[in-house]
C-alpha cells in the first residue's frame, strides 16, 4: 500500500472547491495523470456517482472505475478499482482566511498484484505525482473559482 498526504491553500471558497473536487470528471484538469474521466451516472453528483477514469503515467495507461463513496461536511472520498489495484482520493476543503480554502489531499493506492516491489515503485511514483497534483489543483481552483 502507498499513501501520500498534502495540505495547501487555494484561492477558492471551501464549499465551491469541495463541489468541484467531488465531480471526478474534473480530474482531467487537476490530476496530472488523468487523460479522460467520463461520468457513468446521471447528474447530479452524489454518493454513488461513478466515473470511468483513464490515466497515463510514465507511458503506462491504466483504467479504473471511481465511485463517490462519501460526502460529509468538508470531506469527499472517491474510491477507484480495477483488476490490479484499489485507490482512494480523500479530500477535505476547510474555510481559510478570506475566500480561500485549506485543501487536504490524501491518496492511497493498494496493489492487488505486484507485491512489495510494486508497492515500493508505487510509493515513489505517488510522492512524485503529489507535487504535480498540488500545483495543478491550486492553479485550476484559482482559475475556475471552484466551478462545479
Coordinates of C-alpha atoms in Angstrom, one line a residue:
X1 CA 0.0 0.0 0.0
X2 CA 1.2 3.5 -0.8
X3 CA -0.1 6.7 0.7
X4 CA 0.6 10.4 0.3
X5 CA -1.0 13.4 2.0
X6 CA -0.6 17.1 1.3
X7 CA -2.3 20.2 2.8
X8 CA -2.2 23.5 1.0
X9 CA -4.2 26.8 0.4
X10 CA -6.2 27.6 -2.7
X11 CA -7.8 30.9 -3.8
X12 CA -11.3 29.4 -3.9
X13 CA -14.1 29.3 -1.2
X14 CA -14.2 25.9 0.5
X15 CA -17.7 24.9 -0.4
X16 CA -17.1 25.6 -4.1
X17 CA -13.7 23.8 -4.1
X18 CA -15.3 20.8 -2.5
X19 CA -18.2 20.7 -5.0
X20 CA -15.7 20.9 -7.9
X21 CA -13.5 18.1 -6.5
X22 CA -16.5 15.9 -5.8
X23 CA -17.2 15.8 -9.5
X24 CA -14.4 13.4 -10.6
X25 CA -14.9 14.3 -14.2
X26 CA -12.9 17.4 -13.3
X27 CA -9.9 15.2 -12.5
X28 CA -8.7 15.8 -16.1
X29 CA -7.9 19.4 -15.0
X30 CA -6.3 18.8 -11.6
X31 CA -4.8 15.3 -11.7
X32 CA -1.6 15.2 -13.8
X33 CA -2.1 11.6 -14.8
X34 CA -5.7 11.7 -15.8
X35 CA -6.3 11.9 -19.5
X36 CA -10.0 11.1 -19.5
X37 CA -12.7 10.7 -16.9
X38 CA -16.2 10.0 -18.2
X39 CA -19.4 10.0 -16.0
X40 CA -21.1 6.7 -15.8
X41 CA -24.1 8.0 -13.9
X42 CA -26.6 10.8 -14.5
X43 CA -26.2 14.2 -12.7
X44 CA -26.4 15.5 -10.1
X45 CA -23.1 14.3 -8.5
X46 CA -24.0 12.4 -5.2
X47 CA -22.9 9.4 -3.2
X48 CA -22.9 6.5 -5.6
X49 CA -21.9 8.6 -8.7
X50 CA -19.4 6.7 -10.8
X51 CA -16.8 7.6 -13.5
X52 CA -14.6 5.7 -15.9
X53 CA -11.1 7.1 -15.4
X54 CA -8.2 6.7 -17.8
X55 CA -4.7 7.7 -16.5
X56 CA -1.3 7.6 -18.2
X57 CA 1.8 7.8 -16.1
X58 CA 5.3 7.1 -17.2
X59 CA 3.9 5.8 -20.5
X60 CA 1.6 3.3 -18.9
X61 CA -2.2 3.6 -19.3
X62 CA -4.5 2.4 -16.5
X63 CA -8.3 2.4 -16.4
X64 CA -10.3 2.4 -13.2
X65 CA -13.9 2.9 -12.2
X66 CA -14.3 5.5 -9.5
X67 CA -17.2 5.9 -7.1
X68 CA -18.1 8.8 -4.9
X69 CA -18.4 7.0 -1.5
X70 CA -18.5 9.8 1.0
X71 CA -19.9 13.3 1.1
X72 CA -19.9 14.7 4.6
X73 CA -19.4 18.2 5.8
X74 CA -16.0 19.4 4.4
X75 CA -15.0 16.0 3.0
X76 CA -15.4 13.8 -0.1
X77 CA -14.0 10.4 -0.7
X78 CA -13.7 8.7 -4.1
X79 CA -12.7 5.1 -4.4
X80 CA -11.3 3.6 -7.6
X81 CA -10.9 0.0 -8.6
X82 CA -9.6 -2.2 -11.4
X83 CA -8.3 -5.8 -11.5
X84 CA -4.8 -4.8 -10.3
X85 CA -5.4 -2.1 -7.7
X86 CA -7.7 -0.1 -5.5
X87 CA -7.3 3.6 -5.0
X88 CA -8.8 6.2 -2.7
X89 CA -8.8 10.0 -3.0
X90 CA -9.8 11.5 0.3
X91 CA -10.3 15.3 0.0
X92 CA -11.2 18.0 2.6
X93 CA -11.8 21.7 2.0
X94 CA -11.9 23.9 5.1
X95 CA -12.5 27.6 5.1
X96 CA -9.4 29.7 5.4
X97 CA -8.8 33.5 5.6
X98 CA -10.8 35.5 3.1
X99 CA -12.4 33.4 0.3
X100 CA -9.6 30.8 0.5
X101 CA -9.7 27.1 1.3
X102 CA -7.3 24.8 3.0
X103 CA -7.3 21.6 1.0
X104 CA -6.1 18.3 2.4
X105 CA -5.5 15.7 -0.4
X106 CA -4.9 12.1 0.7
X107 CA -4.2 9.5 -1.9
X108 CA -3.9 5.7 -1.2
X109 CA -3.1 3.0 -3.8
X110 CA -3.2 -0.7 -2.9
X111 CA -1.9 -3.1 -5.4
X112 CA -3.8 -6.4 -5.6
X113 CA -1.0 -7.7 -7.8
X114 CA 2.7 -6.9 -7.8
X115 CA 3.8 -7.4 -4.1
X116 CA 6.4 -5.4 -2.2
X117 CA 8.4 -4.4 -5.2
X118 CA 5.3 -3.0 -6.8
X119 CA 4.4 -1.2 -3.6
X120 CA 7.9 0.5 -3.4
X121 CA 7.6 1.7 -7.0
X122 CA 4.0 2.9 -6.4
X123 CA 5.1 4.8 -3.2
X124 CA 7.9 6.6 -5.2
X125 CA 5.6 7.4 -8.1
X126 CA 2.8 8.7 -5.7
X127 CA 5.3 11.1 -4.0
X128 CA 6.4 12.4 -7.4
X129 CA 2.8 12.9 -8.6
X130 CA 1.7 14.6 -5.3
X131 CA 3.8 17.6 -6.1
X132 CA 2.3 18.0 -9.5
X133 CA -1.2 17.4 -8.2
X134 CA -0.9 20.2 -5.6
X135 CA 0.4 22.6 -8.3
X136 CA -2.4 21.7 -10.8
X137 CA -5.2 21.7 -8.2
X138 CA -4.1 25.1 -6.8
X139 CA -3.9 26.6 -10.3
X140 CA -7.2 25.1 -11.5
X141 CA -9.2 26.1 -8.4
X142 CA -7.9 29.7 -8.6
X143 CA -8.7 29.9 -12.4
X144 CA -12.1 28.4 -12.2
X145 CA -13.2 29.6 -8.8
X146 CA -14.3 26.1 -7.9
X147 CA -17.0 25.9 -10.5
X148 CA -18.9 22.6 -10.1

